[in-house]
Amino acid sequence: MKYGYFPGCSLTSSAKEYDISLRKVIDKLGISFDEINDWSCCGATSAHVTNHKLSTALAMRNIMLAEQQGLDNIIAPCAACYNRLIISQNEIGKHTGIRKETEDLLSVKFKKDVKVFNILELFLKSGLNKIIENRKRELSELKAACYYGCLLVRPAAITKFDDAEEPESMEKIVEATGADTVDWNYKTECCGAAHSIARRDIVVDLSKKIIDDAITHGANVMVVACPMCHTNLDMRQRAMKRKYPDHKEFPVLYLTELIGLSLGMDEKELGIDLHYTNFKYADTLLNNSAKG
Amino acid sequence: MSRKADEIMAADTLKDAKKLQASFISTEPFQESSKEKEKEKDNNKLFHIHERNVSDEISERTFQDVSLCYQCGKCSAGCPVRYYMDIAPNKVVRFIQLGYYEEALKSETPWLCAGCLACSVRCPKEFDLAKFMDAVREIAIEKGVEIKQENILKFHKAFLDQIKNHGRSYEVGLVAEYKMKTLDLFQDVDSAPGMFLKGKLDLLPHNIKNRKEIKSIFKKTSGKK
Ligand code: SF4
Ligand code: SF4
């Protein structure tokens, strides 16, 4: 199956490494996709918290383009984009008023049911066997805390693919890479999301709690699937260290980077060197064997 | 809020609260000072521009009846941002249910809500509180209510300006505009410069081709409802 690809704005800038590693990994796994031509921002948090009509129209413009390009299934790797797209689709599906308004704004009639998948669904659907078969490295030294954040699994009535409070799909994927996963409390606790700039203090506090819980439960790496979460959990560690001097740097990887590592790619190839926190797989091995 | 209002807020059911509210009004008409009267007039101006009341407006925009919420407080108990808010999320709903629109629309709570949807998936009445918060913010903006968390609003505006101009978010422009708007030049010293050094941020925006369409969407949706 050929997927349409909606990278979203973050993957072209602050989350470049998510895009880089995703493309490398799916290429290796034999999955292919076509980028949606001339896609635009989904409206993100800023549109839906201030102007509902605008947010629906911005999100649906991309669905319209996919439909025009003949793409029935699209991948939205950014959890926030994924959420905006499926919520907007759900609304125009349920409420004729909004559907009409949105169709008028875009001068279009929505016909087909374009299906939007998140990154976890992509790997689950394409088959975990593919990862297992292509594995070049055993990542068994890694103890991963799988962090879903808010927007991948909520609202469950619309995302319809995993439990909203106790999801497990990411663990399945991570375990297919050979890495271990830990059981912990903050899988779906919010990192502060879009408050990263205007209320950094809140983001620092919330993200710190999440990292601390992962460490308490024995994790040595966190795995995420959302650029906003990654920014807050990775980049904000510098501010975290200023506020909480005891804070120790803790690596945060995109799911696609972890899969890439297991497929034998190196840190630089996957863009892991673009993170703020250091992560070198070899170092992790050394540290662990020194400890053990 | 007055003691009476507190009593009303503490009532067990919406029916009780409304009864209490009615009894206070009918049995002891209060003596307003002229200053209070003036204030009251201002509020009326602000909150009765539309014939419809705010509660109906929210119910309509969110496709759910505001009176669904029975104030169990589960949403607030699990809200990750509750600690930073001036009033608990469920209280904002109560204010709207009882017609204290000013208290609700002026609260910082809707602005601090991170839209995490935890409340929405946990609510025993399946009341989508995150969506309710969207509508409260939207109406507060439309009515020109003073937004105390002004930096949050400035951030959203700066973000949307990038989309309006380029079709996609442009982080360099966003940070520059946000800093101009807030004059907060030293915050966020660790993100933008660092991202530059790592080659993540492009100096120039990614302009989409059909910017005309985006501009028209913005134009057509910018009017008040
Ligand atoms: S959890 Fe639902 S019913 Fe309970 S107070 Fe919150 S919104 Fe109201
Ligand atoms: S959506 Fe908003 S009100 Fe609800 S739990 Fe999250 S931050 Fe709190």
Coordinates of C-alpha atoms and ligand atoms in Angstrom, one line a residue:
Chain A
M1 CA 0.0 0.0 0.0
K2 CA 1.3 3.5 -0.9
Y3 CA 0.8 6.1 1.8
G4 CA 0.4 9.8 1.4
Y5 CA 2.8 11.7 3.6
F6 CA 1.9 14.8 5.7
P7 CA 5.1 15.8 7.4
G8 CA 3.7 18.9 9.1
C9 CA 5.8 22.0 9.9
S10 CA 7.9 20.7 12.8
L11 CA 9.3 17.9 10.7
T12 CA 10.8 20.5 8.3
S13 CA 12.5 22.5 11.0
S14 CA 12.8 21.9 14.8
A15 CA 12.1 18.1 14.3
K16 CA 14.1 17.6 11.2
E17 CA 15.6 14.4 12.6
Y18 CA 12.2 12.9 13.0
D19 CA 11.7 13.3 9.2
I20 CA 15.2 12.2 8.4
S21 CA 15.0 9.0 10.5
L22 CA 11.4 8.2 9.3
R23 CA 12.4 8.4 5.7
K24 CA 15.5 6.2 6.2
V25 CA 13.6 3.6 8.2
I26 CA 10.6 3.2 6.0
D27 CA 12.9 3.0 3.0
K28 CA 14.7 0.1 4.6
L29 CA 11.5 -1.6 5.5
G30 CA 10.2 -1.3 2.0
I31 CA 7.3 1.1 2.7
S32 CA 6.8 4.0 0.3
F33 CA 4.9 7.2 0.4
D34 CA 4.1 10.3 -1.6
E35 CA 4.3 13.6 0.1
I36 CA 1.1 15.6 -0.2
N37 CA 1.7 18.4 -2.7
D38 CA 1.7 21.9 -1.4
W39 CA 0.5 20.8 2.1
S40 CA 0.0 23.6 4.6
C41 CA 0.1 23.8 8.4
C42 CA -2.7 21.9 10.1
G43 CA -3.4 24.9 12.3
A44 CA -1.9 23.3 15.3
T45 CA -2.8 24.3 18.8
S46 CA -2.9 28.0 18.0
A47 CA -5.8 27.7 15.6
H48 CA -8.0 25.4 17.6
V49 CA -7.7 27.3 20.8
T50 CA -8.6 30.6 19.3
N51 CA -10.7 30.1 16.2
H52 CA -12.6 26.9 15.5
K53 CA -13.6 27.5 11.9
L54 CA -10.1 28.4 11.0
S55 CA -8.7 25.3 12.6
T56 CA -11.1 23.0 10.8
A57 CA -10.5 24.6 7.4
L58 CA -6.7 24.6 7.8
A59 CA -6.7 20.9 8.7
M60 CA -9.2 19.9 6.1
R61 CA -7.3 21.7 3.3
N62 CA -4.7 19.0 3.6
I63 CA -7.3 16.2 3.5
M64 CA -8.7 17.8 0.4
L65 CA -5.2 17.9 -1.3
A66 CA -4.7 14.2 -0.4
E67 CA -8.1 13.4 -1.9
Q68 CA -7.2 15.3 -5.1
Q69 CA -3.9 13.5 -5.3
G70 CA -5.7 10.1 -5.1
L71 CA -4.2 9.3 -1.7
D72 CA -6.6 7.2 0.4
N73 CA -4.3 6.6 3.4
I74 CA -2.0 9.2 4.8
I75 CA 0.6 9.1 7.5
A76 CA 0.9 12.1 9.9
P77 CA 4.0 11.3 12.1
C78 CA 3.5 14.4 14.3
A79 CA 1.1 13.5 17.0
A80 CA -0.3 17.0 17.1
C81 CA -1.0 17.1 13.4
Y82 CA -2.5 13.6 13.5
N83 CA -4.8 14.7 16.3
R84 CA -5.9 17.9 14.5
L85 CA -6.6 16.0 11.2
I86 CA -8.7 13.2 12.7
I87 CA -10.6 15.5 15.0
S88 CA -11.5 17.8 12.1
Q89 CA -12.5 14.9 9.9
N90 CA -14.6 13.6 12.7
E91 CA -16.4 16.9 13.1
I92 CA -17.2 17.4 9.5
G93 CA -18.4 13.8 9.4
K94 CA -20.8 14.4 12.3
H95 CA -22.0 17.9 11.9
T96 CA -23.3 19.0 8.5
G97 CA -23.1 22.7 9.5
I98 CA -19.3 22.6 9.9
R99 CA -19.0 20.4 6.9
K100 CA -20.9 22.9 4.7
E101 CA -18.9 25.8 6.2
T102 CA -15.6 24.1 5.6
E103 CA -16.5 23.0 2.1
D104 CA -17.5 26.5 1.2
L105 CA -14.3 27.9 2.6
L106 CA -12.3 25.5 0.5
S107 CA -14.6 25.5 -2.5
V108 CA -14.7 21.7 -2.5
K109 CA -16.9 18.8 -1.8
F110 CA -15.4 16.0 0.4
K111 CA -16.2 12.7 -1.2
K112 CA -13.8 10.0 -0.1
D113 CA -12.9 8.9 3.4
V114 CA -9.2 9.6 3.5
K115 CA -7.8 7.6 6.4
V116 CA -5.2 9.3 8.6
F117 CA -2.7 7.0 10.4
N118 CA -0.3 7.9 13.2
I119 CA 3.2 6.6 13.4
L120 CA 2.4 3.8 15.7
E121 CA -0.3 2.5 13.4
L122 CA 2.1 2.7 10.5
F123 CA 4.6 0.3 12.1
L124 CA 1.9 -2.0 13.5
K125 CA 0.2 -2.2 10.2
S126 CA 3.3 -2.7 8.1
G127 CA 4.2 -5.6 10.3
L128 CA 6.6 -5.8 13.2
N129 CA 8.1 -8.8 11.5
K130 CA 9.8 -6.5 9.1
I131 CA 11.6 -4.8 11.8
I132 CA 12.6 -8.1 13.5
E133 CA 13.8 -9.6 10.1
N134 CA 15.9 -6.5 9.3
R135 CA 17.4 -6.1 12.7
K136 CA 21.2 -5.6 12.7
R137 CA 21.7 -4.7 16.3
E138 CA 20.3 -6.0 19.5
L139 CA 19.3 -3.0 21.6
S140 CA 18.8 -5.1 24.7
E141 CA 20.9 -2.8 26.8
L142 CA 18.2 -0.1 26.3
K143 CA 15.4 0.2 28.9
A144 CA 12.9 2.4 27.2
A145 CA 10.2 4.5 28.7
C146 CA 7.6 4.7 26.0
Y147 CA 6.0 8.2 26.2
Y148 CA 2.8 8.7 24.2
G149 CA 1.9 12.1 25.5
C150 CA -1.7 13.3 25.0
L151 CA -2.5 13.5 21.4
L152 CA -1.7 10.0 20.0
V153 CA -4.2 8.2 22.1
R154 CA -6.8 10.8 23.0
P155 CA -9.7 11.0 22.5
A156 CA -9.9 7.2 22.2
A157 CA -13.4 7.4 20.8
I158 CA -11.8 9.0 17.7
T159 CA -8.3 7.7 17.6
K160 CA -9.7 4.2 18.0
F161 CA -6.5 2.3 18.2
D162 CA -5.2 2.0 21.8
D163 CA -6.2 2.6 25.4
A164 CA -6.3 6.2 26.4
E165 CA -4.9 5.6 29.9
E166 CA -2.8 2.5 29.5
P167 CA -1.7 2.2 25.9
E168 CA 0.7 -0.6 24.9
S169 CA 1.2 -0.3 21.1
M170 CA 4.5 1.6 21.3
E171 CA 5.9 -1.0 23.7
K172 CA 5.2 -3.7 21.1
I173 CA 7.1 -1.7 18.5
V174 CA 10.0 -0.9 20.8
E175 CA 10.3 -4.5 21.8
A176 CA 10.5 -5.6 18.2
T177 CA 13.7 -3.6 18.0
G178 CA 15.1 -5.8 20.8
A179 CA 15.1 -3.0 23.4
D180 CA 13.5 -3.6 26.7
T181 CA 10.6 -1.4 28.0
V182 CA 9.8 -0.3 31.5
D183 CA 6.4 -0.1 33.2
W184 CA 5.9 3.4 34.4
N185 CA 3.2 6.0 35.4
Y186 CA 3.5 9.0 33.1
K187 CA 3.1 7.4 29.6
T188 CA 0.2 9.7 28.8
E189 CA 0.8 12.6 31.2
C190 CA 1.0 16.0 29.5
C191 CA 4.4 17.7 29.0
G192 CA 2.9 21.2 28.8
A193 CA 2.7 21.1 25.0
A194 CA 2.3 24.4 23.2
H195 CA 3.1 26.4 26.4
S196 CA 6.8 25.8 25.6
I197 CA 7.5 29.4 24.8
A198 CA 4.9 31.5 26.6
R199 CA 4.9 29.5 29.9
R200 CA 8.2 27.7 29.8
D201 CA 8.1 27.4 33.6
I202 CA 5.1 25.1 33.4
V203 CA 6.7 23.0 30.7
V204 CA 9.9 22.6 32.6
D205 CA 8.0 21.4 35.7
L206 CA 5.8 19.0 33.9
S207 CA 8.5 17.6 31.7
K208 CA 10.8 17.2 34.7
K209 CA 8.2 15.1 36.5
I210 CA 7.9 12.8 33.4
I211 CA 11.6 12.3 33.1
D212 CA 12.0 11.6 36.8
D213 CA 9.2 9.0 36.7
A214 CA 10.9 7.3 33.8
I215 CA 14.2 7.2 35.7
T216 CA 12.6 6.0 38.9
H217 CA 11.2 3.0 37.0
G218 CA 14.6 2.0 35.6
A219 CA 14.5 3.6 32.1
N220 CA 17.8 4.7 30.5
V221 CA 16.1 6.3 27.5
M222 CA 12.8 7.8 26.6
V223 CA 11.1 7.1 23.3
V224 CA 8.6 9.7 21.9
A225 CA 6.5 10.2 18.7
C226 CA 5.7 13.9 18.9
P227 CA 7.9 16.8 17.9
M228 CA 6.3 19.0 20.6
C229 CA 6.9 16.4 23.3
H230 CA 10.4 16.0 22.0
T231 CA 11.2 19.7 22.2
N232 CA 9.8 19.9 25.7
L233 CA 11.5 16.8 27.0
D234 CA 14.8 17.1 25.2
M235 CA 15.6 20.8 24.5
R236 CA 14.0 22.0 27.7
Q237 CA 16.4 20.0 29.8
R238 CA 18.8 22.9 29.8
A239 CA 16.2 25.1 31.5
M240 CA 15.4 22.1 33.7
K241 CA 18.9 22.0 34.9
R242 CA 18.8 25.7 35.8
K243 CA 15.7 25.2 37.8
Y244 CA 16.6 21.9 39.3
P245 CA 20.4 21.8 39.6
D246 CA 20.3 18.0 40.5
H247 CA 18.8 17.2 37.1
K248 CA 20.9 14.7 35.1
E249 CA 20.7 14.8 31.3
F250 CA 18.4 12.0 30.1
P251 CA 18.3 11.0 26.4
V252 CA 15.0 11.3 24.5
L253 CA 14.7 9.5 21.1
Y254 CA 12.1 9.6 18.4
L255 CA 10.7 6.1 17.8
T256 CA 12.0 6.1 14.3
E257 CA 15.5 6.8 15.5
L258 CA 15.3 3.8 17.8
I259 CA 14.1 1.6 15.0
G260 CA 16.9 3.0 12.8
L261 CA 19.5 2.1 15.4
S262 CA 18.2 -1.5 15.5
L263 CA 18.3 -1.6 11.7
G264 CA 22.1 -0.8 11.9
M265 CA 22.1 2.9 11.1
D266 CA 24.3 5.2 13.2
E267 CA 23.5 8.2 15.3
K268 CA 24.6 10.8 12.7
E269 CA 22.7 9.2 9.9
L270 CA 19.5 9.3 11.9
G271 CA 20.0 12.9 13.1
I272 CA 20.3 11.9 16.7
D273 CA 23.3 14.4 16.9
L274 CA 20.7 17.2 16.4
H275 CA 19.3 16.6 19.9
Y276 CA 20.2 18.6 22.9
T277 CA 20.8 15.7 25.1
N278 CA 23.6 13.4 24.2
F279 CA 22.9 9.9 23.1
K280 CA 25.5 7.5 22.0
Y281 CA 24.4 3.9 21.8
A282 CA 28.0 2.7 22.4
D283 CA 28.3 4.8 25.5
T284 CA 25.1 3.4 26.8
L285 CA 26.5 0.0 26.4
L286 CA 29.7 1.0 28.2
N287 CA 27.9 2.7 31.0
N288 CA 25.6 -0.2 31.6
S289 CA 28.3 -2.8 31.6
A290 CA 30.4 -0.6 33.9
K291 CA 27.4 -0.4 36.3
G292 CA 26.5 -4.0 36.0
Chain B
M1 CA -16.9 36.5 44.6
S2 CA -19.2 37.1 47.5
R3 CA -20.1 34.7 50.2
K4 CA -23.4 34.1 48.6
A5 CA -21.9 33.2 45.3
D6 CA -19.6 30.8 47.1
E7 CA -22.6 29.2 48.6
I8 CA -24.2 28.9 45.3
M9 CA -21.1 27.4 43.8
A10 CA -21.0 24.8 46.6
A11 CA -24.5 23.5 46.0
D12 CA -24.7 19.8 45.2
T13 CA -26.8 19.9 42.0
L14 CA -27.3 22.5 39.3
K15 CA -31.0 22.6 40.3
D16 CA -30.1 23.4 44.0
A17 CA -27.6 26.1 42.8
K18 CA -30.1 27.7 40.6
K19 CA -32.8 27.7 43.4
L20 CA -30.3 29.2 45.8
Q21 CA -29.4 31.8 43.2
A22 CA -33.1 32.7 42.7
S23 CA -33.8 32.9 46.4
F24 CA -30.9 35.3 47.0
I25 CA -32.1 37.5 44.3
S26 CA -35.8 37.5 45.2
T27 CA -35.7 37.7 48.9
E28 CA -33.0 40.3 49.5
P29 CA -32.6 42.7 46.6
F30 CA -29.2 44.1 47.4
Q31 CA -28.3 47.8 47.7
E32 CA -25.8 48.6 45.1
S33 CA -23.5 51.6 45.5
S34 CA -23.5 53.8 42.4
K35 CA -20.0 52.6 41.6
E36 CA -21.2 49.0 41.6
K37 CA -24.1 50.0 39.4
E38 CA -21.7 51.4 36.9
K39 CA -19.7 48.3 36.9
E40 CA -22.8 46.2 36.5
K41 CA -23.7 48.3 33.5
D42 CA -20.3 47.7 32.0
N43 CA -20.7 44.0 32.5
N44 CA -24.0 44.1 30.8
K45 CA -22.5 45.8 27.9
L46 CA -19.8 43.2 27.7
F47 CA -21.9 40.2 28.2
H48 CA -25.2 40.9 26.6
I49 CA -24.1 42.1 23.3
H50 CA -25.6 39.0 21.8
E51 CA -29.2 38.2 22.7
R52 CA -28.2 34.6 23.3
N53 CA -26.5 33.9 26.5
V54 CA -22.9 32.6 26.7
S55 CA -24.0 29.2 28.0
D56 CA -26.2 28.5 25.0
E57 CA -23.5 29.9 22.7
I58 CA -21.0 27.4 24.1
S59 CA -23.4 24.5 24.0
E60 CA -24.0 25.2 20.4
R61 CA -20.4 25.7 19.4
T62 CA -19.3 22.5 21.1
F63 CA -22.3 20.4 20.2
Q64 CA -22.9 19.5 23.8
D65 CA -25.1 20.8 26.6
V66 CA -23.1 22.7 29.2
S67 CA -25.5 21.4 31.8
L68 CA -24.3 17.9 31.2
C69 CA -21.5 18.4 33.7
Y70 CA -22.5 17.4 37.2
Q71 CA -19.5 18.8 39.0
C72 CA -17.8 15.6 40.2
G73 CA -14.4 17.3 39.8
K74 CA -12.7 14.3 38.2
C75 CA -11.4 16.6 35.4
S76 CA -9.7 19.0 37.8
A77 CA -8.3 16.2 39.9
G78 CA -6.3 14.9 37.0
C79 CA -5.6 18.2 35.2
P80 CA -1.8 18.5 34.8
V81 CA -2.0 22.3 34.8
R82 CA -4.5 22.7 37.7
Y83 CA -1.8 24.0 40.0
Y84 CA -1.1 27.0 37.8
M85 CA -4.7 28.0 37.3
D86 CA -6.7 30.6 39.1
I87 CA -9.8 28.5 39.3
A88 CA -10.3 24.7 38.8
P89 CA -11.5 23.6 35.3
N90 CA -14.8 22.2 36.6
K91 CA -15.5 25.6 38.3
V92 CA -15.3 27.3 35.0
V93 CA -18.1 25.1 33.8
R94 CA -20.1 25.8 36.9
F95 CA -19.7 29.6 36.4
I96 CA -21.0 29.2 32.9
Q97 CA -23.9 27.0 34.0
L98 CA -25.0 29.6 36.6
G99 CA -24.6 32.6 34.3
Y100 CA -21.5 34.0 35.9
Y101 CA -20.0 34.6 32.5
E102 CA -17.6 37.3 33.5
E103 CA -15.9 35.1 36.1
A104 CA -15.5 32.4 33.5
L105 CA -14.4 34.5 30.6
K106 CA -11.9 36.5 32.6
S107 CA -10.4 33.4 34.2
E108 CA -6.8 32.4 33.4
T109 CA -7.8 28.8 33.4
P110 CA -9.0 28.4 29.8
W111 CA -5.7 30.0 28.7
L112 CA -3.5 27.8 30.8
C113 CA -5.4 24.6 29.7
A114 CA -2.9 22.8 27.6
G115 CA -5.6 21.0 25.6
C116 CA -4.3 17.6 26.8
L117 CA -7.8 16.0 26.6
A118 CA -7.2 14.0 29.8
C119 CA -10.4 15.5 31.3
S120 CA -12.4 14.8 28.1
V121 CA -11.6 11.1 28.1
R122 CA -12.1 10.7 31.8
C123 CA -15.4 12.6 32.3
P124 CA -18.1 10.2 33.6
K125 CA -20.6 12.3 31.7
E126 CA -18.6 12.3 28.5
F127 CA -18.5 16.0 28.6
D128 CA -15.7 17.2 26.4
L129 CA -14.1 19.8 28.7
A130 CA -11.2 20.5 26.4
K131 CA -13.6 21.5 23.7
F132 CA -15.6 23.6 26.1
M133 CA -12.3 25.5 26.9
D134 CA -11.8 26.1 23.2
A135 CA -15.2 27.8 23.0
V136 CA -14.6 29.8 26.2
R137 CA -11.4 31.2 24.8
E138 CA -12.9 31.9 21.4
I139 CA -15.8 33.8 23.0
A140 CA -13.5 35.7 25.3
I141 CA -11.5 36.9 22.3
E142 CA -14.7 37.8 20.4
K143 CA -16.0 39.8 23.3
G144 CA -12.7 41.6 23.8
V145 CA -12.4 40.5 27.4
E146 CA -9.0 41.3 28.9
I147 CA -6.8 38.2 28.7
K148 CA -4.6 38.0 31.7
Q149 CA -2.4 35.3 30.3
E150 CA -1.6 37.7 27.5
N151 CA 1.7 36.1 26.5
I152 CA -0.1 32.9 25.7
L153 CA -2.5 34.7 23.4
K154 CA 0.4 36.7 21.8
F155 CA 2.2 33.4 21.1
H156 CA -0.9 32.0 19.3
K157 CA -1.3 35.2 17.3
A158 CA 2.4 35.2 16.3
F159 CA 2.1 31.5 15.3
L160 CA -1.0 32.1 13.2
D161 CA 0.6 35.1 11.5
Q162 CA 3.4 32.8 10.2
I163 CA 0.8 30.5 8.7
K164 CA -1.2 33.3 7.2
N165 CA 1.9 34.6 5.5
H166 CA 3.7 31.5 4.5
G167 CA 1.2 28.6 4.7
R168 CA 3.5 26.9 7.1
S169 CA 4.9 27.7 10.5
Y170 CA 8.2 29.6 10.3
E171 CA 10.0 29.3 13.6
V172 CA 12.4 32.1 13.1
G173 CA 9.6 34.5 12.2
L174 CA 7.5 33.2 15.1
V175 CA 10.2 33.8 17.7
A176 CA 11.0 37.2 16.3
E177 CA 7.4 38.3 16.3
Y178 CA 6.7 36.9 19.7
K179 CA 9.6 38.7 21.2
M180 CA 8.6 42.0 19.5
K181 CA 5.1 41.6 20.9
T182 CA 6.1 40.7 24.4
L183 CA 9.4 42.6 24.6
D184 CA 10.6 39.5 26.3
L185 CA 14.0 39.4 24.6
F186 CA 15.9 37.1 26.9
Q187 CA 13.5 34.3 27.4
D188 CA 14.1 31.2 25.5
V189 CA 17.8 31.7 25.2
D190 CA 18.4 28.0 24.8
S191 CA 16.2 27.1 22.0
A192 CA 16.4 29.2 18.9
P193 CA 20.2 30.0 18.8
G194 CA 20.9 26.4 19.6
M195 CA 18.7 25.1 16.8
F196 CA 20.4 27.5 14.5
L197 CA 23.8 26.1 15.4
K198 CA 22.5 22.6 14.8
G199 CA 21.2 23.6 11.3
K200 CA 17.7 22.8 12.2
L201 CA 16.1 26.2 11.5
D202 CA 16.2 27.7 8.1
L203 CA 16.7 31.4 7.8
L204 CA 14.0 31.7 5.2
P205 CA 10.4 30.5 5.5
H206 CA 9.0 27.6 3.5
N207 CA 6.4 29.3 1.4
I208 CA 3.7 27.1 0.0
K209 CA 2.5 27.8 -3.5
N210 CA -1.1 28.5 -2.9
R211 CA -0.7 31.2 -0.3
K212 CA -3.7 32.9 -1.8
E213 CA -6.0 30.2 -0.6
I214 CA -4.6 30.3 3.0
K215 CA -5.0 34.1 3.1
S216 CA -8.6 33.7 2.0
I217 CA -9.3 31.1 4.6
F218 CA -7.9 33.5 7.3
K219 CA -9.9 36.4 5.9
K220 CA -13.2 34.6 5.7
T221 CA -12.9 33.1 9.2
S222 CA -11.6 36.2 11.0
G223 CA -15.0 37.9 11.3
K224 CA -17.0 37.5 14.5
K225 CA -19.6 34.9 14.6
Ligands
SF4_1 S1 -15.3 15.2 35.1 FE1 -17.0 15.8 33.7 S2 -18.9 15.9 35.0 FE2 -17.1 15.8 36.4 S3 -16.8 18.0 36.9 FE3 -15.4 17.5 35.1 S4 -16.6 18.0 33.3 FE4 -18.0 17.9 35.0
SF4_2 S1 -7.5 19.6 28.6 FE1 -7.0 21.4 29.8 S2 -8.5 21.3 31.5 FE2 -8.5 19.3 30.6 S3 -7.0 18.2 31.8 FE3 -5.9 19.0 30.0 S4 -5.0 20.9 30.7 FE4 -6.6 20.4 32.2

